[in-house]
PDB file of C-alpha atoms and ligand atoms in Angstrom:
ATOM      1  CA  MET C  14       2.205 -43.677   0.538  1.00  0.00           C
ATOM      2  CA  ALA C  15       1.188 -45.406   4.068  1.00  0.00           C
ATOM      3  CA  GLN C  16      -0.146 -48.636   4.440  1.00  0.00           C
ATOM      4  CA  PRO C  17      -4.104 -48.568   5.582  1.00  0.00           C
ATOM      5  CA  THR C  18      -2.997 -50.464   9.049  1.00  0.00           C
ATOM      6  CA  GLN C  19      -4.496 -53.535  11.092  1.00  0.00           C
ATOM      7  CA  LYS C  20      -4.485 -54.610  14.500  1.00  0.00           C
ATOM      8  CA  ALA C  21      -4.545 -58.451  15.812  1.00  0.00           C
ATOM      9  CA  VAL C  22      -4.521 -59.636  19.122  1.00  0.00           C
ATOM     10  CA  ILE C  23      -1.476 -62.146  20.541  1.00  0.00           C
ATOM     11  CA  GLU C  24      -3.544 -65.550  21.459  1.00  0.00           C
ATOM     12  CA  GLY C  25      -1.172 -68.138  22.355  1.00  0.00           C
ATOM     13  CA  VAL C  26       2.378 -67.999  22.537  1.00  0.00           C
ATOM     14  CA  ARG C  27       4.734 -71.289  22.308  1.00  0.00           C
ATOM     15  CA  ILE C  28       8.551 -71.269  22.236  1.00  0.00           C
ATOM     16  CA  LEU C  29      10.126 -73.930  19.217  1.00  0.00           C
ATOM     17  CA  ALA C  30      14.253 -72.706  20.894  1.00  0.00           C
ATOM     18  CA  PRO C  31      15.540 -70.829  23.685  1.00  0.00           C
ATOM     19  CA  ALA C  32      16.014 -67.914  20.606  1.00  0.00           C
ATOM     20  CA  VAL C  33      12.110 -68.826  18.797  1.00  0.00           C
ATOM     21  CA  LYS C  34       9.009 -68.116  19.737  1.00  0.00           C
ATOM     22  CA  GLU C  35       5.489 -68.500  17.191  1.00  0.00           C
ATOM     23  CA  PHE C  36       3.020 -66.833  18.133  1.00  0.00           C
ATOM     24  CA  THR C  37      -0.756 -67.191  17.763  1.00  0.00           C
ATOM     25  CA  LEU C  38      -3.014 -63.800  16.385  1.00  0.00           C
ATOM     26  CA  ARG C  39      -6.708 -63.339  15.948  1.00  0.00           C
ATOM     27  CA  PRO C  40      -6.868 -60.097  13.868  1.00  0.00           C
ATOM     28  CA  LEU C  41      -9.451 -57.680  15.880  1.00  0.00           C
ATOM     29  CA  GLY C  42     -10.221 -56.145  12.512  1.00  0.00           C
ATOM     30  CA  GLN C  43     -10.929 -57.325   8.966  1.00  0.00           C
ATOM     31  CA  LEU C  44      -9.748 -60.894   8.599  1.00  0.00           C
ATOM     32  CA  LEU C  45      -6.519 -61.569   6.955  1.00  0.00           C
ATOM     33  CA  HIS C  46      -6.824 -62.889   3.808  1.00  0.00           C
ATOM     34  CA  PHE C  47      -3.119 -63.711   2.452  1.00  0.00           C
ATOM     35  CA  LYS C  48      -1.310 -67.131   0.458  1.00  0.00           C
ATOM     36  CA  ALA C  49       0.416 -69.719   1.558  1.00  0.00           C
ATOM     37  CA  GLY C  50       4.739 -68.027   2.118  1.00  0.00           C
ATOM     38  CA  GLN C  51       2.718 -64.367   1.693  1.00  0.00           C
ATOM     39  CA  TRP C  52       4.352 -62.188   4.779  1.00  0.00           C
ATOM     40  CA  ILE C  53       3.060 -58.922   7.191  1.00  0.00           C
ATOM     41  CA  SER C  54       4.740 -56.335   7.846  1.00  0.00           C
ATOM     42  CA  ALA C  55       5.023 -55.278  11.186  1.00  0.00           C
ATOM     43  CA  HIS C  56       4.737 -51.831  13.225  1.00  0.00           C
ATOM     44  CA  LEU C  57       6.769 -51.884  16.137  1.00  0.00           C
ATOM     45  CA  PRO C  58       6.787 -49.193  18.963  1.00  0.00           C
ATOM     46  CA  VAL C  59      10.214 -49.036  18.947  1.00  0.00           C
ATOM     47  CA  GLY C  60      13.269 -47.608  17.928  1.00  0.00           C
ATOM     48  CA  ASP C  61      14.806 -44.133  16.197  1.00  0.00           C
ATOM     49  CA  SER C  62      11.868 -43.245  15.152  1.00  0.00           C
ATOM     50  CA  PRO C  63       9.009 -45.629  15.742  1.00  0.00           C
ATOM     51  CA  PRO C  64       7.099 -47.590  14.527  1.00  0.00           C
ATOM     52  CA  LEU C  65       9.897 -49.795  12.789  1.00  0.00           C
ATOM     53  CA  ILE C  66       8.461 -51.751   9.878  1.00  0.00           C
ATOM     54  CA  HIS C  67       9.682 -55.532   9.756  1.00  0.00           C
ATOM     55  CA  ALA C  68       8.316 -58.556   7.535  1.00  0.00           C
ATOM     56  CA  TYR C  69       7.336 -61.856   9.304  1.00  0.00           C
ATOM     57  CA  SER C  70       6.156 -64.695   7.216  1.00  0.00           C
ATOM     58  CA  LEU C  71       2.776 -66.399   7.505  1.00  0.00           C
ATOM     59  CA  ALA C  72       3.343 -69.287   9.223  1.00  0.00           C
ATOM     60  CA  GLU C  73       0.631 -71.224   8.216  1.00  0.00           C
ATOM     61  CA  PRO C  74      -1.594 -70.960   5.017  1.00  0.00           C
ATOM     62  CA  GLU C  75      -4.826 -69.199   5.713  1.00  0.00           C
ATOM     63  CA  HIS C  76      -7.338 -71.260   8.949  1.00  0.00           C
ATOM     64  CA  PRO C  77     -11.038 -70.818   8.882  1.00  0.00           C
ATOM     65  CA  SER C  78     -10.870 -69.537  12.236  1.00  0.00           C
ATOM     66  CA  GLY C  79      -9.263 -66.458  10.570  1.00  0.00           C
ATOM     67  CA  LEU C  80      -6.253 -67.249  13.499  1.00  0.00           C
ATOM     68  CA  PHE C  81      -3.106 -66.530  11.708  1.00  0.00           C
ATOM     69  CA  LYS C  82       1.182 -67.810  13.131  1.00  0.00           C
ATOM     70  CA  LEU C  83       3.428 -65.649  13.082  1.00  0.00           C
ATOM     71  CA  CYS C  84       7.838 -67.048  14.543  1.00  0.00           C
ATOM     72  CA  PHE C  85      10.431 -65.228  14.840  1.00  0.00           C
ATOM     73  CA  ASP C  86      13.506 -65.538  15.925  1.00  0.00           C
ATOM     74  CA  ARG C  87      15.390 -62.856  18.282  1.00  0.00           C
ATOM     75  CA  VAL C  88      18.404 -61.740  16.556  1.00  0.00           C
ATOM     76  CA  PRO C  89      21.349 -61.009  19.425  1.00  0.00           C
ATOM     77  CA  ASP C  90      21.334 -57.307  19.758  1.00  0.00           C
ATOM     78  CA  GLY C  91      17.634 -56.611  17.391  1.00  0.00           C
ATOM     79  CA  VAL C  92      15.357 -54.187  17.920  1.00  0.00           C
ATOM     80  CA  GLY C  93      12.454 -55.198  16.405  1.00  0.00           C
ATOM     81  CA  SER C  94      12.678 -59.135  17.699  1.00  0.00           C
ATOM     82  CA  GLY C  95      14.227 -57.833  20.922  1.00  0.00           C
ATOM     83  CA  TYR C  96      10.787 -56.389  21.044  1.00  0.00           C
ATOM     84  CA  MET C  97       8.837 -58.710  20.362  1.00  0.00           C
ATOM     85  CA  PHE C  98      10.055 -61.567  22.475  1.00  0.00           C
ATOM     86  CA  THR C  99       8.874 -59.244  25.045  1.00  0.00           C
ATOM     87  CA  LEU C 100       4.756 -59.494  24.097  1.00  0.00           C
ATOM     88  CA  GLU C 101       2.399 -61.865  26.154  1.00  0.00           C
ATOM     89  CA  ALA C 102      -0.738 -63.314  25.767  1.00  0.00           C
ATOM     90  CA  GLY C 103      -3.521 -60.622  25.462  1.00  0.00           C
ATOM     91  CA  ASP C 104      -0.841 -57.863  24.117  1.00  0.00           C
ATOM     92  CA  GLU C 105      -1.774 -56.726  20.506  1.00  0.00           C
ATOM     93  CA  LEU C 106       0.273 -56.194  17.428  1.00  0.00           C
ATOM     94  CA  VAL C 107       0.268 -53.133  14.436  1.00  0.00           C
ATOM     95  CA  TYR C 108      -0.236 -54.551  10.862  1.00  0.00           C
ATOM     96  CA  ALA C 109      -0.411 -54.232   7.221  1.00  0.00           C
ATOM     97  CA  GLY C 110      -0.058 -56.832   4.700  1.00  0.00           C
ATOM     98  CA  PRO C 111      -0.305 -59.498   3.514  1.00  0.00           C
ATOM     99  CA  TYR C 112       3.110 -59.572   0.727  1.00  0.00           C
ATOM    100  CA  GLY C 113       4.726 -60.919  -1.077  1.00  0.00           C
ATOM    101  CA  ASN C 114       5.632 -63.470  -4.392  1.00  0.00           C
ATOM    102  CA  PHE C 115       6.900 -66.379  -2.748  1.00  0.00           C
ATOM    103  CA  VAL C 116       3.764 -68.187  -3.184  1.00  0.00           C
ATOM    104  CA  LEU C 117       3.749 -71.078  -4.985  1.00  0.00           C
ATOM    105  CA  PRO C 118       3.048 -71.389  -8.990  1.00  0.00           C
ATOM    106  CA  GLY C 119       0.161 -70.960 -11.134  1.00  0.00           C
ATOM    107  CA  GLU C 120       0.939 -74.652 -12.682  1.00  0.00           C
ATOM    108  CA  ASP C 121       2.731 -77.632 -11.278  1.00  0.00           C
ATOM    109  CA  PRO C 122       6.558 -77.892 -11.343  1.00  0.00           C
ATOM    110  CA  ALA C 123       7.222 -81.708 -11.694  1.00  0.00           C
ATOM    111  CA  SER C 124       9.051 -81.637  -8.360  1.00  0.00           C
ATOM    112  CA  TYR C 125       9.852 -78.915  -6.084  1.00  0.00           C
ATOM    113  CA  ILE C 126      13.074 -78.651  -4.364  1.00  0.00           C
ATOM    114  CA  PHE C 127      12.371 -76.408  -0.123  1.00  0.00           C
ATOM    115  CA  VAL C 128      15.601 -75.027   1.147  1.00  0.00           C
ATOM    116  CA  ALA C 129      15.893 -73.186   4.475  1.00  0.00           C
ATOM    117  CA  ARG C 130      18.340 -72.487   6.578  1.00  0.00           C
ATOM    118  CA  PHE C 131      16.746 -72.303  10.448  1.00  0.00           C
ATOM    119  CA  THR C 132      13.885 -69.177  10.202  1.00  0.00           C
ATOM    120  CA  GLY C 133      13.672 -70.116   7.190  1.00  0.00           C
ATOM    121  CA  ILE C 134      11.978 -72.786   7.394  1.00  0.00           C
ATOM    122  CA  VAL C 135       8.255 -70.379   8.310  1.00  0.00           C
ATOM    123  CA  PRO C 136       7.250 -69.796   5.464  1.00  0.00           C
ATOM    124  CA  ILE C 137       8.463 -72.488   3.496  1.00  0.00           C
ATOM    125  CA  ARG C 138       6.779 -75.087   6.055  1.00  0.00           C
ATOM    126  CA  CYS C 139       3.777 -73.272   5.660  1.00  0.00           C
ATOM    127  CA  LEU C 140       4.328 -73.657   1.870  1.00  0.00           C
ATOM    128  CA  LEU C 141       4.649 -77.726   2.471  1.00  0.00           C
ATOM    129  CA  LEU C 142       1.098 -77.492   4.766  1.00  0.00           C
ATOM    130  CA  GLU C 143      -0.365 -75.708   1.748  1.00  0.00           C
ATOM    131  CA  LEU C 144       1.639 -78.445  -0.709  1.00  0.00           C
ATOM    132  CA  LEU C 145       0.743 -81.705   0.807  1.00  0.00           C
ATOM    133  CA  GLY C 146      -2.472 -81.284   1.696  1.00  0.00           C
ATOM    134  CA  SER C 147      -3.081 -80.714  -2.147  1.00  0.00           C
ATOM    135  CA  SER C 148      -3.283 -83.625  -4.991  1.00  0.00           C
ATOM    136  CA  PHE C 149      -0.120 -82.344  -6.349  1.00  0.00           C
ATOM    137  CA  ALA C 150       1.956 -85.888  -5.867  1.00  0.00           C
ATOM    138  CA  GLY C 151       5.230 -85.059  -8.046  1.00  0.00           C
ATOM    139  CA  ASP C 152       9.007 -85.288  -5.456  1.00  0.00           C
ATOM    140  CA  ILE C 153       9.009 -82.642  -3.549  1.00  0.00           C
ATOM    141  CA  LEU C 154      12.242 -82.272  -1.362  1.00  0.00           C
ATOM    142  CA  LEU C 155      13.277 -80.448   1.565  1.00  0.00           C
ATOM    143  CA  VAL C 156      17.004 -79.574   2.772  1.00  0.00           C
ATOM    144  CA  TYR C 157      16.439 -77.477   6.463  1.00  0.00           C
ATOM    145  CA  GLY C 158      19.603 -76.543   7.738  1.00  0.00           C
ATOM    146  CA  ALA C 159      20.227 -74.827  11.754  1.00  0.00           C
ATOM    147  CA  GLY C 160      23.753 -74.561  13.843  1.00  0.00           C
ATOM    148  CA  ASN C 161      22.246 -76.690  16.269  1.00  0.00           C
ATOM    149  CA  SER C 162      19.486 -79.102  16.439  1.00  0.00           C
ATOM    150  CA  GLN C 163      17.895 -77.520  18.890  1.00  0.00           C
ATOM    151  CA  ASP C 164      17.172 -74.074  15.755  1.00  0.00           C
ATOM    152  CA  LEU C 165      15.572 -76.853  12.762  1.00  0.00           C
ATOM    153  CA  ILE C 166      12.112 -75.677  14.510  1.00  0.00           C
ATOM    154  CA  TYR C 167       9.861 -77.956  13.240  1.00  0.00           C
ATOM    155  CA  HIS C 168      12.543 -80.807  13.097  1.00  0.00           C
ATOM    156  CA  ASP C 169       9.511 -83.743  14.873  1.00  0.00           C
ATOM    157  CA  GLU C 170       6.248 -82.005  12.632  1.00  0.00           C
ATOM    158  CA  ILE C 171       7.887 -82.202   9.051  1.00  0.00           C
ATOM    159  CA  THR C 172       9.491 -85.875  10.366  1.00  0.00           C
ATOM    160  CA  GLY C 173       6.188 -86.736  11.226  1.00  0.00           C
ATOM    161  CA  TRP C 174       6.104 -85.950   7.236  1.00  0.00           C
ATOM    162  CA  VAL C 175       7.661 -88.320   5.863  1.00  0.00           C
ATOM    163  CA  GLU C 176       5.603 -91.390   7.038  1.00  0.00           C
ATOM    164  CA  ARG C 177       2.339 -89.456   5.596  1.00  0.00           C
ATOM    165  CA  HIS C 178       2.968 -88.233   1.768  1.00  0.00           C
ATOM    166  CA  ARG C 179       5.841 -90.717   0.120  1.00  0.00           C
ATOM    167  CA  ASN C 180       6.605 -88.125  -2.130  1.00  0.00           C
ATOM    168  CA  PHE C 181       8.365 -86.178   0.614  1.00  0.00           C
ATOM    169  CA  SER C 182      11.462 -86.298   1.347  1.00  0.00           C
ATOM    170  CA  TYR C 183      13.356 -84.734   4.427  1.00  0.00           C
ATOM    171  CA  VAL C 184      17.001 -83.491   4.589  1.00  0.00           C
ATOM    172  CA  PRO C 185      17.812 -81.663   7.638  1.00  0.00           C
ATOM    173  CA  THR C 186      21.673 -81.105   8.599  1.00  0.00           C
ATOM    174  CA  ILE C 187      22.939 -79.221  10.515  1.00  0.00           C
ATOM    175  CA  PHE C 188      26.370 -77.782  10.844  1.00  0.00           C
ATOM    176  CA  ALA C 189      28.845 -79.005  13.214  1.00  0.00           C
ATOM    177  CA  ALA C 190      28.523 -82.459  14.909  1.00  0.00           C
ATOM    178  CA  GLU C 191      26.489 -83.106  18.482  1.00  0.00           C
ATOM    179  CA  ASP C 192      25.621 -86.355  20.876  1.00  0.00           C
ATOM    180  CA  GLY C 193      22.259 -88.250  19.667  1.00  0.00           C
ATOM    181  CA  TRP C 194      22.099 -86.387  16.611  1.00  0.00           C
ATOM    182  CA  LYS C 195      22.298 -89.639  13.541  1.00  0.00           C
ATOM    183  CA  GLY C 196      21.451 -87.004  10.414  1.00  0.00           C
ATOM    184  CA  ARG C 197      23.827 -85.105   8.453  1.00  0.00           C
ATOM    185  CA  VAL C 198      26.384 -82.891   9.598  1.00  0.00           C
ATOM    186  CA  GLY C 199      27.435 -79.818   7.301  1.00  0.00           C
ATOM    187  CA  THR C 200      25.376 -76.390   5.133  1.00  0.00           C
ATOM    188  CA  GLU C 201      22.438 -76.597   2.925  1.00  0.00           C
ATOM    189  CA  LEU C 202      24.457 -76.927  -0.002  1.00  0.00           C
ATOM    190  CA  ASP C 203      26.686 -79.638   1.212  1.00  0.00           C
ATOM    191  CA  ALA C 204      23.394 -81.340   1.143  1.00  0.00           C
ATOM    192  CA  LEU C 205      21.741 -80.218  -2.376  1.00  0.00           C
ATOM    193  CA  ARG C 206      25.370 -81.146  -3.770  1.00  0.00           C
ATOM    194  CA  LEU C 207      24.558 -84.696  -3.456  1.00  0.00           C
ATOM    195  CA  LEU C 208      21.039 -84.370  -3.476  1.00  0.00           C
ATOM    196  CA  VAL C 209      20.750 -82.989  -7.043  1.00  0.00           C
ATOM    197  CA  THR C 210      23.111 -83.197  -9.882  1.00  0.00           C
ATOM    198  CA  GLU C 211      21.050 -82.164 -13.058  1.00  0.00           C
ATOM    199  CA  ARG C 212      17.847 -79.695 -13.463  1.00  0.00           C
ATOM    200  CA  LYS C 213      15.597 -81.395 -14.838  1.00  0.00           C
ATOM    201  CA  GLY C 214      11.455 -79.379 -13.774  1.00  0.00           C
ATOM    202  CA  GLN C 215      12.574 -78.880 -10.798  1.00  0.00           C
ATOM    203  CA  LEU C 216      11.281 -75.990  -8.881  1.00  0.00           C
ATOM    204  CA  PRO C 217      13.706 -74.819  -6.496  1.00  0.00           C
ATOM    205  CA  MET C 218      12.067 -72.054  -3.458  1.00  0.00           C
ATOM    206  CA  VAL C 219      14.521 -71.364  -0.951  1.00  0.00           C
ATOM    207  CA  CYS C 220      14.384 -68.999   2.492  1.00  0.00           C
ATOM    208  CA  GLY C 221      17.064 -67.711   5.374  1.00  0.00           C
ATOM    209  CA  GLY C 222      19.102 -65.406   5.123  1.00  0.00           C
ATOM    210  CA  SER C 223      21.944 -63.947   2.351  1.00  0.00           C
ATOM    211  CA  ASP C 224      24.348 -65.557   3.158  1.00  0.00           C
ATOM    212  CA  MET C 225      22.809 -68.941   2.510  1.00  0.00           C
ATOM    213  CA  VAL C 226      20.779 -68.218   0.014  1.00  0.00           C
ATOM    214  CA  ARG C 227      23.490 -66.509  -2.258  1.00  0.00           C
ATOM    215  CA  PRO C 228      25.860 -68.813  -3.049  1.00  0.00           C
ATOM    216  CA  VAL C 229      22.523 -72.126  -2.717  1.00  0.00           C
ATOM    217  CA  ARG C 230      21.130 -69.234  -6.324  1.00  0.00           C
ATOM    218  CA  SER C 231      24.091 -69.634  -7.471  1.00  0.00           C
ATOM    219  CA  PHE C 232      24.535 -73.241  -7.449  1.00  0.00           C
ATOM    220  CA  PHE C 233      21.018 -74.351  -9.464  1.00  0.00           C
ATOM    221  CA  GLN C 234      22.179 -71.355 -11.461  1.00  0.00           C
ATOM    222  CA  GLU C 235      25.579 -73.807 -12.140  1.00  0.00           C
ATOM    223  CA  LEU C 236      23.182 -76.877 -13.275  1.00  0.00           C
ATOM    224  CA  GLY C 237      21.211 -74.278 -16.001  1.00  0.00           C
ATOM    225  CA  PHE C 238      18.293 -72.796 -13.707  1.00  0.00           C
ATOM    226  CA  ALA C 239      18.553 -69.209 -14.478  1.00  0.00           C
ATOM    227  CA  ARG C 240      17.730 -66.731 -11.923  1.00  0.00           C
ATOM    228  CA  ARG C 241      14.309 -66.037 -11.882  1.00  0.00           C
ATOM    229  CA  GLU C 242      13.673 -69.510 -11.992  1.00  0.00           C
ATOM    230  CA  VAL C 243      15.149 -69.663  -8.379  1.00  0.00           C
ATOM    231  CA  ARG C 244      12.682 -68.363  -6.181  1.00  0.00           C
ATOM    232  CA  CYS C 245      13.626 -66.379  -3.444  1.00  0.00           C
ATOM    233  CA  GLU C 246      13.040 -64.830   0.143  1.00  0.00           C
ATOM    234  CA  THR C 247      16.159 -63.654   1.166  1.00  0.00           C
ATOM    235  CA  TYR C 248      15.892 -62.162   5.423  1.00  0.00           C
ATOM    236  CA  TYR C 249      18.781 -59.788   5.614  1.00  0.00           C
TER     237      TYR C 249
HETATM  238  C1  FAD U 315      10.312 -60.655   4.371  1.00  0.00           C
HETATM  239  C2  FAD U 315      11.364 -61.125   4.787  1.00  0.00           C
HETATM  240  C3  FAD U 315       9.937 -62.283   5.719  1.00  0.00           C
HETATM  241  C4  FAD U 315      10.799 -62.348   7.033  1.00  0.00           C
HETATM  242  N1  FAD U 315       9.690 -63.290   7.415  1.00  0.00           N
HETATM  243  C5  FAD U 315      11.153 -63.427   8.991  1.00  0.00           C
HETATM  244  C6  FAD U 315      10.206 -64.098   9.428  1.00  0.00           C
HETATM  245  O1  FAD U 315       9.079 -65.349   9.719  1.00  0.00           O
HETATM  246  N2  FAD U 315      10.805 -64.528  11.498  1.00  0.00           N
HETATM  247  C7  FAD U 315      11.545 -63.478  11.317  1.00  0.00           C
HETATM  248  O2  FAD U 315      12.439 -64.181  11.945  1.00  0.00           O
HETATM  249  N3  FAD U 315      12.516 -63.663  10.332  1.00  0.00           N
HETATM  250  C8  FAD U 315      11.280 -63.135   9.800  1.00  0.00           C
HETATM  251  N4  FAD U 315      11.969 -62.188   9.364  1.00  0.00           N
HETATM  252  C9  FAD U 315      13.122 -61.207   9.837  1.00  0.00           C
HETATM  253  C10 FAD U 315      12.356 -59.856  10.076  1.00  0.00           C
HETATM  254  O3  FAD U 315      11.814 -58.798   9.180  1.00  0.00           O
HETATM  255  C11 FAD U 315      13.658 -58.785  10.810  1.00  0.00           C
HETATM  256  O4  FAD U 315      14.148 -58.441  10.286  1.00  0.00           O
HETATM  257  C12 FAD U 315      14.483 -59.829  12.418  1.00  0.00           C
HETATM  258  O5  FAD U 315      13.453 -59.903  13.513  1.00  0.00           O
HETATM  259  C13 FAD U 315      15.117 -58.698  13.105  1.00  0.00           C
HETATM  260  O6  FAD U 315      15.281 -57.696  13.400  1.00  0.00           O
HETATM  261  P1  FAD U 315      15.870 -56.689  14.673  1.00  0.00           P
HETATM  262  O7  FAD U 315      15.097 -55.337  14.527  1.00  0.00           O
HETATM  263  O8  FAD U 315      16.208 -57.429  15.065  1.00  0.00           O
HETATM  264  O9  FAD U 315      17.298 -57.453  13.623  1.00  0.00           O
HETATM  265  P2  FAD U 315      17.833 -55.562  12.824  1.00  0.00           P
HETATM  266  O10 FAD U 315      18.819 -54.815  13.910  1.00  0.00           O
HETATM  267  O11 FAD U 315      17.068 -55.694  11.583  1.00  0.00           O
HETATM  268  O12 FAD U 315      18.936 -57.262  12.025  1.00  0.00           O
HETATM  269  C14 FAD U 315      19.994 -56.843  12.945  1.00  0.00           C
HETATM  270  C15 FAD U 315      20.920 -58.615  11.845  1.00  0.00           C
HETATM  271  O13 FAD U 315      20.324 -59.236  11.692  1.00  0.00           O
HETATM  272  C16 FAD U 315      20.709 -60.320  11.459  1.00  0.00           C
HETATM  273  N5  FAD U 315      19.075 -61.190  10.942  1.00  0.00           N
HETATM  274  C17 FAD U 315      17.836 -60.583  10.958  1.00  0.00           C
HETATM  275  N6  FAD U 315      16.555 -61.200  10.580  1.00  0.00           N
HETATM  276  C18 FAD U 315      17.168 -62.520  11.618  1.00  0.00           C
HETATM  277  C19 FAD U 315      16.260 -63.617  11.817  1.00  0.00           C
HETATM  278  N7  FAD U 315      15.966 -64.129  11.187  1.00  0.00           N
HETATM  279  N8  FAD U 315      17.279 -64.338  12.525  1.00  0.00           N
HETATM  280  C20 FAD U 315      19.018 -63.917  12.631  1.00  0.00           C
HETATM  281  N9  FAD U 315      19.140 -62.465  11.984  1.00  0.00           N
HETATM  282  C21 FAD U 315      18.780 -62.135  11.746  1.00  0.00           C
HETATM  283  C22 FAD U 315      21.030 -59.060  10.251  1.00  0.00           C
HETATM  284  O14 FAD U 315      22.154 -59.654  10.222  1.00  0.00           O
HETATM  285  C23 FAD U 315      20.910 -57.987  10.778  1.00  0.00           C
HETATM  286  O15 FAD U 315      22.045 -56.975   9.656  1.00  0.00           O
HETATM  287  C24 FAD U 315      11.464 -61.865   7.533  1.00  0.00           C
HETATM  288  C25 FAD U 315      12.307 -60.731   6.667  1.00  0.00           C
HETATM  289  C26 FAD U 315      11.421 -61.401   5.660  1.00  0.00           C
HETATM  290  C27 FAD U 315      12.424 -59.568   4.466  1.00  0.00           C
END
């Protein structure tokens, strides 16, 4: 059954990296009520049989203003993201939702381990904003990887959280050495192998492409986590 769609107008566009944009949108009809970590489906007027329907995660928790944010990368030759990249302030976006179960659990775990690659940080940053604004006092670890430091979107903002939240640790990693980069070099999995050596009540939440999500999920399963205990949002 076709899902009812809504329209929103783009109020602002921010360029976060050479191929990454963030939109601030204002719904033109009903407000969008959602949980941090959920996504909307954008109905894009492109492709062989429009609309081309693609998922985009909500980039920040629900705000009293009703504005919401999306953040996406332009995939080389990607029809949907290529179209999204051409949109400007004043343009409209048709969407349905929210959808998805990649949300914080009803009951707090002892600690959280978040793992993201590139724009996989979008729902995870949203979850972190929610969590760091809550009374949760357990440890929160974020391992965040990208091909290069420019693609670690929101890196400066996330780095700032470390000083303000004593229970938050941030491990950014890039896949090849770079002049001026003082952080880790290697994959998210390389970092996890050093940082997480046993299962002790953590909740792993992982987001990115299947090339990262699959091996990271296997890593946690090798530590004794059941498959369903590793929450994953797989973009492709
Ligand atoms: C639940 C969910 C939430 C998502 N949230 C976001 C989001 O917040 N931001 C976002 O940028 N994308 C997100 N995506 C991916 C998005 O829906 C599209 O797949 C993406 O924009 C590519 O669409 P396209 O038509 O340009 O390329 P397509 O022609 O559909 O894809 C071409 C190829 O590009 C690769 N690919 C797909 N998505 C990406 C990506 N994001 N980065 C790099 N390579 C990719 C895949 O290998 C794919 O086969 C999400 C996907 C899912 C399932």
